[in-house]
Structures are given as C-alpha cells and as structure tokens.
C-alpha cells in the first residue's frame, strides 16, 4: 500500500510507501516505486464497454509533455478523444498486438511505436510510445511516452563536454598497460550508425536492421570469451555514447566483478576492471528484475521524479507494477550509490545464459547533464543483450567441444587412451587435484598424498550416503553442502570434483583441492553500512569506492570446463566398464570357488599318491619274487598314470588362470607323433584290429613347439579311436599342409572304423567344445569334460567324449591350431589336427623340394598333400589370430597394475586384508589390462592404524575402515533432509545450466577466470632416494674340496608321510636329514646353526610360513649376518643351496624363484635318482652344469645358475602379502618387478644398510 493524499478533485497522489523503514536493500519493493522518471510520461488505460479507453493512472508531469493535467486526462471519455482517427487506429492496432498470446513483455519488452497526440492548442505532438500489459494489473494498459524531440531533456546535451578535471573517485593511479587495456577499443566502427543518426523518426528506426547485422557479425566472429567481451563493450559504447561501458560478471555467491571495460579517459580516471562488488550492491530482487526487464535507464540522478496520480483510491488497492516499464523511477539508495561514484546517468543491459543471470553491461556517463538513448536504440540494446547471451551460450558449448577434443587427442605412448588410466599420479595431474579417493563397493583407495585423514573419511561417508549420480563440482564444500556436519571443521579440503562410476552412485572417484589464499580487490569496503538519520531511516550505500583489499581463505581453484568434460567422459567410460565388470565378478564367484577346490583337492590327492609311488619304488628296490614284482610294477605304472590324469585336470584350470602352457623347444616332429601313436599298437593287437602309421613326404623333421603337449594330444585322440573301434582298425597319417616364411603347417589325421557318431551327437560335441572355447576367453564358468556329461553312443553306452578329448581341444586351442571331425554312425570317425610350427632359425631350408624356397608355399601341386576335407566335416576348434598376442601380453599387462593406490578396507572387507586382492584392486587390474599403464611413483600412502603390540612380526598393517572415525567427528545424518543445489537430480536442470546430448553433465556458461587466483601448486613427486653402500663380501675361504657324500640336509615338509619317505630315501644314500614341519621352523633352524647344513629342500605349500617366504627369510639372515660361517659344502655355492620342492612349480615363474633365493627345483613325485645328481652338483662343477635349466626339461628338475656369486642376489624385501600361500605358487606374481636397468645387488645392499642405520 502507498501513502497518498487526496486532491480537491478526489484523485489520489502517491507520496510514499506504507510500512516500516528499510533496514536492508533486499526489503525495498523496487518494482512498485509509485513514480516515474521526470523526462517521460506514464498513462495507464482501462478498456471499458464499447472500446473506450479511460485513463486510470497518470504521472503528475503530463501537462509538461502533452499539455493535459492528470485531472483533464481523467475527465476524458476516452483517451482516443485527443488522438486523430488515424492515430487512434494506430493505437488500437498495437493494443491488439500486445494482447496476443505470443506478445510477452518478459521476452520482447514493451511494444514501441510512434504516436501523435493533439494538444489543447490543437497542435500535434509526436511522441515515442512503449505499451505493455502486466499480469499483476491485467485490466490496465500501461503506456510510456517520451517526446521524439525533447528540447528540455535532450538525448545528449547540445554542448556536450566532459567534466574538468575528469572524475577520480578511486585514486588508483593505473599503469600504462592497465590504462590501455581499459581505453582502447577492439570493435570495428558501425558505419551505418552514423547514417541513422542523421535521420529522424521511423526512418531512423528502419536502420536498426542494418546496424544489428553489423553488430551480430562482429560478435559472432569472436573466437573466445575475452575477445568477445572486448568487442561487446566497444559496440555498446558506439551505440549509446556513454563515457564508460563495462561488463559486470556474477560469481556463484552473486558477487560481481568487472571483467572488461571501455572508458573515455577524458571523463573519468577511475578504472574498475578487476574490482569486485559485493552481492548486496545488487540485491536479490534487483537481480530478479534484471532477468525480466533487460534494459534499465537512469537519465539524470538529480532529475525530480514524477509521482503517479490515481483516478480514485480504488486504483491504490493494487499498486501499479512497473516491472517491464522503461521509465520506472530508481531506488533512492541506488541513486545515492551512483552519486558516491560520481555517475550522472546510467544504463544497464542484462546478459543471461541458460535462463540465469550471467552478468550486466553497465553504462555510465559523467558531467553535469544527463543523457539517454532513444527508444529505437534502447530496443536495439535489448537485442544486443540477447545476442550477447546467445553468444555466451555458444562459447560455452564451444568450450565443452574443445574440452572433448582435447580429451580425444590427449594420449601418450604409455597411455594410448589418454584419460582411461589407473595411475593415481596421472589422474591427479589430469584434474589438477591435490589428492583424491577411489571408492568401489565398500573399499577405498587413496590417490596422492592425503594430509588430513579424518576429513577425507568424513567426506567419504557423506558422499556414500548421498549417492550422487552426476558429475558434481564444488569450490567451497561448506557453502555447497550445507547439510554436511563435521564438528572439527575442514581445514584441508576446500573443493571437490566427484565422478560417479555406477548408476546408483555407490562407486565413485572424488578429487580434492586444498583451499587457496588469494587477494580480492573490492570497490570500497563491502562490510561498511550507514543508516541515514531522520524519519525515513533509509539504509545508505557506502560512501567510498577506493580499492579495499581482502585476503580470502577457504575456496579452491575453479574447476575448468575441460576438467568437467573429462570427468563426464570418465563417468561414461568407467561406468559402462564397471557395469560389465560387476556382471563378470558375479559370474566368477562360483568359478573361483570351483577352481580353488579343484586345485586344493588335486594337491591333497597327489600328496598320498606321491607317497604310494615312493613306497612302491622302495618296495621294488627290495628282494621280491617275480609275481609280486610284476604286480607292484603295474601298481606303480597305474599310479603314475593317475598323476597324469590329475595334471590334465589342472591344465584345464590353469588356462582359466591365464597361464602360459605352450613351450617353445626344438624337437623331432615325425618321431614324436609316431612315438605317441605307437604307444597304443599293443592295444590294437589285443583287440585284433589293424594299426597303421603313415608319414608322407616333405614333412619337416625338426620344428619349434611344445613336444609334451603334442604328444599328449596325439595320445588322447589315438586312445579314443582304438577304444571305440571293434572291427577294422586305426590309421594315423602325417601330412604337410603349408610351408610359408619359415613356418610349416602340419595335418595329423587319425581315422578309425569304429562306432562313429550320429549328427545329433556330433552337434552336441561341437556345442560342448565351443562352450569350453568361448568361456576360456571370458573366464566366466568352469566346464570340465564338458559339464562332466558323457556323450553316449549306441546301445552299449560307450562314451565318445571324456576328459581326454576336452584336454585335446584345450591344447590345440592354446597352440592356435584346428581340430576337425568327420563322423558317421556305424562307419567311424576321422579327426584332423592342424598345427603350425616355426622352423629352427638355422634349418629353414630342411626338406625343401627341388626348385622351392623357404619363403614359398609347400608342397607343389605334383606332390601329395592332405586329403581334402570330407563332406560333413565339423570344425571343433578354430584358429584364433589374436591368441598368440593375448598370451604374450597378458602377463606384461598384469605387471603394470596400479599398485600406487593403497587400500582402505571397510567393514565388509576389513577382515580379509590378508586374503587375495580386493574389489578395487581387481577393478584397477581389469581397467589397466587392455592398456600399457606406466608404473606409478611411490607417492601414495595408506591409511593405517598402529599395529597392536602382539601382532606378528612382518605382518601387514591393519587397515582402517572409513566408518571407524570417532563418533564425535561424524556428521549428523538427520540433517540430510535438505537437498543442496549441488546434489539435486541430474534431471532437474538448474537455472544457468543446459543438458548436452550424450553427456550426463550439464554445460555451464563460460566465465572469465578469476585474476586473483594463485597459480596451481604442483607437488614434487615422492621418489625415495637411492643410496649405495659398499658392503664387504666376507666369504669363508675354501679349504680342500670335500666330497658330496654324507650331506647335511635340512628338509621343510608339512606332510608326515612325505617327510618319512624323504628321510628314508636320503638316509639310504648316506645323507643326514633334519626335518621341520613349516617354513618358519625351517628358517629358525638354519638361523640357529647355519654351518650345520649343506643344502635345504623346501616344500612350497606349508602352514604358518610358506616355502617362498621361508627362503627369503634364510637369504635375509645370510645378508645381515655376512660374517657367519657357512658349511664347507655350502661355501662352494656362496650361500646355502635351497631347492624348491613341489608339484605346483611353474616354469614361467622361474625368475620369481630365482629372485626369492632358490638355487634349484625338484618336482613331486621326487625322482631320487635325479635328486642325488643335483645334490652332487653342489660340489661337482661339471655335474651342476649338466643339470642347468634348459627349456622343455622343466619336469626333470635342475639348477637355475652355475654358481651364486653373491648373497645379495636374492630379493628379500617384504612383498606385503600373507606368508601362507593358499593359492598355488605361480598363480600370481609375488614380487614387484624392478627396473631392469637397476643393479639388484646394489639395491639390496642399500636397503639392508638403511635397515641397519634405522636400527
């Protein structure tokens, strides 16, 4: 409600507002000021019956502009009475237009046109009219009038002069560079504008289109925001003629900063570029008004306003809303504000981006006379503002596209995919973050160096509860997350960037930034407030705008658009990957259990079986009658065969583990095939069927491949053929299929006349073998023989596929070969095995036919070749071009897992810290497996609690759960009811944002960067110094070389039966044996009496401490007690020889055993004749050299090297893994790979020396 006075004629003149005096700028109702600026006239019309337009409200200055007082206007029967018929039609036409549904003043502003009014003296007065209807006064038509040629209030003072001297309120003394930055224009002259100014009226208005065309061309050509804003202020300054035009940009807290300006130095010395203005300078209701009324004008701060006069007091009931009006009177507070800045006239043009206020184009003039722009130029300024808004949106999208382009091209040799990496150091550099957390399921990894653990854990729990599903950024977590309660407060973490990795928000990466200290330059003290004395009690603006510096702490650097886009791409890529990975993990759970049970059961079966074999061998060495000896020999042979069956089972599971099963060795191909097939010649004779082996010409003799696997495949298929053949016979043929570039492809055909298979059974066989093949690649389900189903054939129920044929398929697949089968029921089967072999380098021309070369395809047409494929032949195993590369690269990729990220186990995984890798580790391994990710530095750290006093020495530290933070430091979960703007659903697009196709992250308007931001802090890489120490090698001098008889043997074996067998067999060879039951006892026994033992036989799988760890303990003891005297025999080796003894030793992990400190290896069941040869090699040089490791002879056992030159050759640094080897040794790498260019002996000496210094 307004305060008012009633005139003698009964009209109401508004004199002020009702209510209390203002204490805050936000309380002022600036949209209903009750007055207009005095250079214009406002009339509100009401359309009554018969189309009459009666005047309901008029400003009190109406007589000065059109010659009629408000009283005279109220007395008119219709406002059209003072218009000519033509002008009345003109008015009514525009009235119809603004009543159209599409005519929205919030979008296009008031309708502007010219109107001539007849004065009481019958003269026609031409005016500009701006007409609109406000929904709050829907029954009124608001018309604003300005004289087209106003001599009293001209657009520009006729004798335009700049103030002398120029205004100087800041006294900032700018440098020459700063002055040039604010006074030199970057826009091109608008030539059409000069021509338009010479015209008058509507002719000038028609030039708007030509002017806007030139303006739009300049704005569209701006390549970036900085150049765009400089062009923008130049264009607006030329259009309006104001002394200063500046761009005022809002931040997240609605503080303003001048990012660009163009100033006439003749009018003012004040430069505002870089100065900040508090949000209270433009309060909330003013900002909301700027979004609606996009052009606001103040002609002269000292010009007296014209009060509104209402026809009756009824018109006061609903105050006239001037939200869209050009002539709306300014707030007295704002006028005082401009007075303190020495500004005479002002105009502002709003810039919005994505439906939110981005900033303002503020125009100021100085001097003693006011100035303004005409209605057409005002309309044009609105169009310029709209164009600027759209161009900022364009530049925002361009920035997003540029960011995506940078991502797509940001690749290195180590990281071909650029951003798809698992190294913490690379991730932190990519996002310019100080540290971060990777949370997958209930496990968390730390990225980088985390200084405040409790802060990170509190944020982790908070983010887990919130389950944010879109990329979220924050420069100030205290402001953006008001529901976050952490009583100690955040002193380290200031901002974050969260990248969700799953649709439910359970998995995410969050990057943290520390708060930075920055200097903010304010235009005057923003905290200074004044209250004006007197009855009104108006709040007064600050009086001075001199630069006031403030040091701000707590905010972090702003996250850039390319970082946000990178996060969105990571969210998409990693999110899809994790979704697939989770399905795979779920499918693997049962498979992993089956594999573990199979491996353990095989070990448990082999242990007593080895005992049976050994006892049979002991019995066979005694005096027996021939019948007993034959029976025991058959039992011994059957037991050995059972060992082979168990090995076949393990072969199936080892391929699932990704182990390399194919060896490269030179062997005689025809002899191997014939030997494998001839083994069953006796079986054929017993069944009275014929057996034939045919070797066709041109088959190369020596090839490179896996002889043992080939023999195994041929034996299984031949045995299968003879088993199912009752009449006729079996024929094995060897053919040369192709010879190209030093590689021969050979076909091995095994044909029988047995029972054969029907088409149905053949199809079932194909499906089963194909199932094994595909699941070998996806590693999802264990299928043995397949699914333990037997494919029966005929009434006799004889099986055609068992474990042997499943193993054959696996071997052929691993050797990248083919397996084809043609079978007819009752007629027999024909298996064709096609395998490729490389030829020895020095023998590429072996067996070449006359006129042929090694590079040619063999054999020629006139030589025999493999019989063509028969009709109905089925391909059971296909070649895979990718198989070789996959086998060769799998291990290399696994070495480069992201070991730099250290685990924080939560409540579900904390108790399993000694088990295998957790979810996060497996995920990172999976992510890094397709890429060559460089090894991360050691700058990451682990969140740990101090180990308890009774914890076992050498065990890993206990990990901390994020939920284990003190209760007093946790936040109140009940405060999570309110949803801050940063946490709303991505479907709820916030003002100032817009969604982008194919991206979950909305685009935000591009902004000028904060000039006050401190440079990015780069943390130095945490690399431990390498110090080398010279440690003397005090070995015992050799005396006389003793013999290899009566060795002192230290044995570590947990199985009592095996222990008895080893003791009995070694004692029979005149050696002394000392038995221990686990690795810890073995290492302790050696440490007590190192000179008492000549050799150590170490079982690999034992309780308490396994064989690998025990050997490292022995080698560590030797290094730290270098003065200890070795036994005479051990001194020949430079250290006590240690042999690995196990059935699970894998040839591909040979270097692992060497690095751990083993000197040789022996496979179970132990061949004691071979063992005695190896023991003799301790002293006999030639014997040892003959028993050195050779590819393809792993089963025999042997020595790894000729002699150990130094006790420091073994890598005895703790591996950080459990000393109990639950999985078979070799199933995963137990030692970290070192730099091949580093000297391992020097590194080990340095490590031990540092331990001695610490002690």
Coordinates of N, CA and C in Angstrom, one line a residue, residues 552-677:
X552 N 41.3 -13.8 1.2 CA 40.2 -14.8 1.3 C 40.8 -16.2 1.4
X553 N 40.4 -17.0 2.4 CA 40.9 -18.3 2.6 C 39.7 -19.3 2.6
X554 N 39.9 -20.5 2.0 CA 38.9 -21.5 2.1 C 38.4 -22.0 0.8
X555 N 38.3 -21.2 -0.3 CA 37.9 -21.6 -1.6 C 39.1 -22.2 -2.3
X556 N 38.8 -23.1 -3.2 CA 39.8 -23.7 -4.1 C 39.7 -23.1 -5.4
X557 N 40.6 -23.5 -6.3 CA 40.6 -23.0 -7.7 C 39.3 -23.5 -8.4
X558 N 38.8 -22.8 -9.4 CA 37.6 -23.2 -10.1 C 37.9 -24.4 -11.0
X559 N 37.0 -25.3 -11.0 CA 37.2 -26.5 -11.9 C 36.8 -26.0 -13.3
X560 N 37.7 -26.3 -14.2 CA 37.5 -25.8 -15.6 C 36.6 -26.7 -16.4
X561 N 36.1 -26.1 -17.5 CA 35.1 -26.9 -18.3 C 35.7 -28.1 -18.9
X562 N 37.0 -28.1 -19.3 CA 37.6 -29.3 -19.9 C 37.8 -30.4 -18.8
X563 N 38.0 -30.0 -17.5 CA 38.1 -31.0 -16.5 C 36.7 -31.6 -16.2
X564 N 35.7 -30.8 -16.2 CA 34.4 -31.3 -16.0 C 34.0 -32.2 -17.1
X565 N 34.3 -31.9 -18.4 CA 34.0 -32.7 -19.5 C 34.8 -34.0 -19.4
X566 N 36.1 -33.9 -19.0 CA 36.9 -35.1 -18.8 C 36.2 -36.0 -17.8
X567 N 35.7 -35.4 -16.7 CA 35.1 -36.2 -15.7 C 33.8 -36.9 -16.3
X568 N 33.1 -36.2 -17.1 CA 31.9 -36.8 -17.7 C 32.2 -38.0 -18.6
X569 N 33.3 -37.8 -19.3 CA 33.7 -38.9 -20.2 C 34.2 -40.1 -19.3
X570 N 35.0 -39.8 -18.3 CA 35.4 -40.9 -17.4 C 34.2 -41.6 -16.8
X571 N 33.2 -40.8 -16.4 CA 31.9 -41.3 -15.8 C 31.3 -42.3 -16.8
X572 N 31.2 -41.9 -18.1 CA 30.6 -42.7 -19.1 C 31.4 -44.0 -19.3
X573 N 32.7 -43.8 -19.5 CA 33.6 -45.0 -19.9 C 33.7 -45.9 -18.7
X574 N 34.1 -45.4 -17.6 CA 34.3 -46.3 -16.4 C 33.0 -46.8 -15.9
X575 N 31.9 -46.0 -16.1 CA 30.6 -46.5 -15.6 C 30.2 -47.8 -16.4
X576 N 30.3 -47.7 -17.7 CA 30.0 -48.8 -18.6 C 30.9 -50.0 -18.3
X577 N 32.2 -49.7 -18.1 CA 33.1 -50.8 -17.8 C 32.8 -51.5 -16.5
X578 N 32.5 -50.7 -15.4 CA 32.2 -51.3 -14.1 C 30.9 -52.1 -14.2
X579 N 29.9 -51.6 -15.0 CA 28.7 -52.4 -15.1 C 28.9 -53.8 -15.6
X580 N 29.8 -53.9 -16.7 CA 30.1 -55.2 -17.2 C 31.0 -55.9 -16.3
X581 N 31.9 -55.2 -15.6 CA 32.8 -55.9 -14.7 C 32.1 -56.5 -13.5
X582 N 31.0 -55.8 -13.1 CA 30.2 -56.4 -11.9 C 29.5 -57.7 -12.4
X583 N 29.0 -57.7 -13.6 CA 28.4 -59.0 -14.1 C 29.4 -60.1 -14.1
X584 N 30.6 -59.7 -14.6 CA 31.7 -60.7 -14.6 C 32.1 -61.2 -13.2
X585 N 32.2 -60.2 -12.3 CA 32.6 -60.6 -10.9 C 31.5 -61.6 -10.3
X586 N 30.3 -61.3 -10.6 CA 29.2 -62.2 -10.1 C 29.3 -63.6 -10.7
X587 N 29.6 -63.6 -12.0 CA 29.7 -64.9 -12.6 C 31.0 -65.7 -12.2
X588 N 32.0 -64.9 -11.8 CA 33.3 -65.6 -11.4 C 33.2 -66.2 -10.0
X589 N 32.3 -65.8 -9.2 CA 32.4 -66.2 -7.8 C 32.3 -67.7 -7.7
X590 N 31.3 -68.3 -8.4 CA 31.3 -69.8 -8.3 C 32.5 -70.4 -9.0
X591 N 32.9 -69.8 -10.1 CA 34.1 -70.4 -10.8 C 35.3 -70.4 -9.9
X592 N 35.5 -69.3 -9.2 CA 36.7 -69.2 -8.4 C 36.7 -70.2 -7.3
X593 N 35.5 -70.5 -6.7 CA 35.4 -71.5 -5.7 C 35.7 -72.9 -6.2
X594 N 35.1 -73.1 -7.4 CA 35.4 -74.4 -8.1 C 36.9 -74.6 -8.4
X595 N 37.5 -73.5 -8.9 CA 39.0 -73.6 -9.2 C 39.8 -73.9 -7.9
X596 N 39.4 -73.2 -6.9 CA 40.2 -73.3 -5.6 C 40.0 -74.8 -5.1
X597 N 38.8 -75.2 -5.1 CA 38.5 -76.6 -4.6 C 39.3 -77.6 -5.5
X598 N 39.3 -77.4 -6.8 CA 39.9 -78.4 -7.7 C 41.4 -78.4 -7.4
X599 N 42.0 -77.1 -7.3 CA 43.5 -77.1 -7.1 C 43.9 -77.7 -5.8
X600 N 43.1 -77.4 -4.7 CA 43.4 -77.9 -3.4 C 43.2 -79.4 -3.4
X601 N 42.1 -79.9 -4.0 CA 41.8 -81.3 -4.0 C 42.9 -82.1 -4.8
X602 N 43.4 -81.5 -5.9 CA 44.4 -82.1 -6.6 C 45.7 -82.2 -5.8
X603 N 46.0 -81.2 -5.0 CA 47.1 -81.2 -4.2 C 47.0 -82.3 -3.1
X604 N 45.8 -82.4 -2.5 CA 45.5 -83.4 -1.5 C 45.6 -84.8 -2.0
X605 N 45.1 -84.9 -3.3 CA 45.2 -86.3 -3.9 C 46.6 -86.7 -4.2
X606 N 47.4 -85.7 -4.7 CA 48.8 -86.0 -5.2 C 49.7 -86.3 -4.0
X607 N 49.4 -85.7 -2.8 CA 50.2 -86.0 -1.6 C 50.2 -87.5 -1.3
X608 N 49.1 -88.1 -1.0 CA 49.1 -89.5 -0.7 C 49.5 -90.4 -1.9
X609 N 49.2 -89.9 -3.1 CA 49.6 -90.6 -4.3 C 51.1 -90.7 -4.5
X610 N 51.7 -89.5 -4.2 CA 53.2 -89.5 -4.2 C 53.8 -90.5 -3.2
X611 N 53.1 -90.5 -2.0 CA 53.6 -91.5 -1.0 C 53.5 -92.9 -1.5
X612 N 52.3 -93.2 -2.2 CA 52.2 -94.6 -2.7 C 53.3 -94.9 -3.7
X613 N 53.5 -93.9 -4.6 CA 54.5 -94.2 -5.7 C 55.9 -94.4 -5.0
X614 N 56.2 -93.5 -4.0 CA 57.5 -93.7 -3.4 C 57.7 -95.0 -2.6
X615 N 56.6 -95.4 -1.9 CA 56.7 -96.7 -1.2 C 56.8 -97.8 -2.2
X616 N 56.1 -97.7 -3.3 CA 56.2 -98.8 -4.3 C 57.6 -98.9 -4.9
X617 N 58.2 -97.7 -5.1 CA 59.6 -97.7 -5.6 C 60.6 -98.3 -4.5
X618 N 60.3 -98.0 -3.2 CA 61.1 -98.6 -2.2 C 61.0 -100.1 -2.2
X619 N 59.7 -100.5 -2.3 CA 59.4 -102.0 -2.3 C 60.1 -102.6 -3.5
X620 N 60.0 -102.0 -4.7 CA 60.6 -102.6 -5.9 C 62.1 -102.7 -5.8
X621 N 62.8 -101.9 -4.9 CA 64.2 -102.0 -4.8 C 64.6 -103.2 -3.9
X622 N 63.7 -103.7 -3.2 CA 64.0 -104.9 -2.3 C 64.0 -106.2 -3.1
X623 N 64.2 -107.3 -2.3 CA 64.2 -108.6 -2.9 C 62.8 -109.1 -3.0
X624 N 62.2 -109.4 -4.2 CA 60.9 -109.8 -4.4 C 60.8 -111.0 -5.4
X625 N 59.8 -111.8 -5.2 CA 59.6 -112.8 -6.3 C 59.0 -112.1 -7.5
X626 N 59.1 -112.8 -8.6 CA 58.7 -112.2 -9.9 C 57.2 -111.8 -10.0
X627 N 56.3 -112.6 -9.4 CA 54.9 -112.2 -9.5 C 54.6 -111.0 -8.7
X628 N 55.2 -110.9 -7.5 CA 55.0 -109.7 -6.6 C 55.6 -108.5 -7.3
X629 N 56.8 -108.7 -7.9 CA 57.4 -107.5 -8.6 C 56.5 -107.0 -9.7
X630 N 55.9 -108.0 -10.5 CA 55.1 -107.6 -11.6 C 53.8 -106.8 -11.1
X631 N 53.2 -107.3 -10.1 CA 52.0 -106.7 -9.5 C 52.4 -105.3 -9.0
X632 N 53.5 -105.2 -8.3 CA 53.9 -103.8 -7.8 C 54.3 -102.9 -8.9
X633 N 54.9 -103.4 -10.0 CA 55.2 -102.6 -11.1 C 54.0 -102.1 -11.8
X634 N 52.9 -102.9 -11.9 CA 51.7 -102.5 -12.5 C 51.0 -101.4 -11.6
X635 N 51.1 -101.6 -10.3 CA 50.5 -100.6 -9.4 C 51.3 -99.3 -9.6
X636 N 52.6 -99.4 -9.7 CA 53.4 -98.2 -9.8 C 53.1 -97.5 -11.1
X637 N 52.9 -98.3 -12.2 CA 52.5 -97.7 -13.5 C 51.2 -97.0 -13.5
X638 N 50.2 -97.7 -12.8 CA 48.8 -97.1 -12.7 C 48.8 -95.8 -11.9
X639 N 49.6 -95.8 -10.9 CA 49.7 -94.6 -10.0 C 50.3 -93.5 -10.8
X640 N 51.3 -93.8 -11.6 CA 51.9 -92.7 -12.4 C 50.9 -92.2 -13.4
X641 N 50.1 -93.1 -14.0 CA 49.1 -92.7 -14.9 C 48.1 -91.8 -14.3
X642 N 47.7 -92.1 -13.0 CA 46.7 -91.2 -12.3 C 47.3 -89.8 -12.1
X643 N 48.6 -89.7 -11.9 CA 49.2 -88.4 -11.8 C 49.0 -87.6 -13.0
X644 N 49.2 -88.3 -14.2 CA 49.0 -87.6 -15.5 C 47.6 -87.1 -15.6
X645 N 46.6 -87.9 -15.2 CA 45.2 -87.5 -15.3 C 44.9 -86.3 -14.4
X646 N 45.5 -86.3 -13.2 CA 45.4 -85.1 -12.4 C 46.0 -83.9 -13.0
X647 N 47.2 -84.1 -13.7 CA 47.8 -83.0 -14.4 C 46.9 -82.4 -15.5
X648 N 46.2 -83.4 -16.2 CA 45.3 -82.9 -17.2 C 44.2 -82.1 -16.7
X649 N 43.7 -82.5 -15.5 CA 42.6 -81.6 -14.9 C 43.2 -80.2 -14.6
X650 N 44.4 -80.2 -14.0 CA 45.0 -78.9 -13.7 C 45.3 -78.1 -14.9
X651 N 45.6 -78.7 -16.0 CA 45.8 -78.0 -17.3 C 44.6 -77.2 -17.7
X652 N 43.4 -77.8 -17.5 CA 42.2 -77.1 -17.9 C 42.0 -75.9 -17.0
X653 N 42.3 -76.0 -15.7 CA 42.1 -74.8 -14.8 C 43.2 -73.8 -15.0
X654 N 44.4 -74.2 -15.3 CA 45.5 -73.3 -15.4 C 45.2 -72.3 -16.6
X655 N 44.6 -72.8 -17.7 CA 44.3 -72.0 -18.8 C 43.3 -70.9 -18.4
X656 N 42.4 -71.3 -17.5 CA 41.4 -70.3 -17.0 C 42.2 -69.2 -16.2
X657 N 43.3 -69.6 -15.6 CA 44.0 -68.6 -14.8 C 44.9 -67.7 -15.7
X658 N 44.9 -68.0 -17.0 CA 45.7 -67.3 -17.9 C 47.2 -67.7 -18.0
X659 N 47.5 -68.9 -17.6 CA 48.9 -69.3 -17.6 C 49.4 -69.7 -19.0
X660 N 50.6 -69.5 -19.2 CA 51.2 -69.9 -20.5 C 51.5 -71.4 -20.4
X661 N 50.9 -72.2 -21.3 CA 51.1 -73.6 -21.2 C 51.9 -74.1 -22.4
X662 N 52.1 -73.3 -23.4 CA 52.8 -73.8 -24.6 C 54.3 -73.3 -24.5
X663 N 55.2 -74.3 -24.7 CA 56.6 -74.0 -24.6 C 57.2 -74.1 -26.0
X664 N 58.3 -73.4 -26.2 CA 59.0 -73.5 -27.5 C 60.3 -74.2 -27.3
X665 N 60.4 -75.4 -28.0 CA 61.6 -76.2 -27.9 C 61.7 -76.9 -29.3
X666 N 62.9 -77.2 -29.6 CA 63.2 -77.9 -30.9 C 63.1 -79.4 -30.7
X667 N 62.3 -80.0 -31.5 CA 62.1 -81.5 -31.4 C 61.8 -82.1 -32.7
X668 N 61.9 -83.4 -32.8 CA 61.7 -84.2 -34.0 C 60.2 -84.5 -34.1
X669 N 59.6 -83.8 -35.1 CA 58.1 -83.9 -35.2 C 57.7 -85.3 -35.6
X670 N 58.2 -85.9 -36.7 CA 57.6 -87.2 -37.1 C 57.9 -88.3 -36.0
X671 N 59.1 -88.2 -35.4 CA 59.4 -89.2 -34.4 C 58.4 -89.0 -33.2
X672 N 58.1 -87.8 -32.8 CA 57.2 -87.5 -31.7 C 55.8 -88.1 -31.9
X673 N 55.3 -87.8 -33.1 CA 53.9 -88.2 -33.5 C 53.9 -89.8 -33.5
X674 N 54.9 -90.4 -34.1 CA 55.0 -91.8 -34.2 C 55.1 -92.5 -32.9
X675 N 55.9 -91.9 -32.0 CA 56.1 -92.4 -30.7 C 54.8 -92.4 -29.9
X676 N 54.1 -91.2 -30.0 CA 52.8 -91.1 -29.2 C 51.8 -92.1 -29.7
X677 N 51.7 -92.3 -31.1 CA 50.7 -93.2 -31.6 C 51.1 -94.6 -31.4

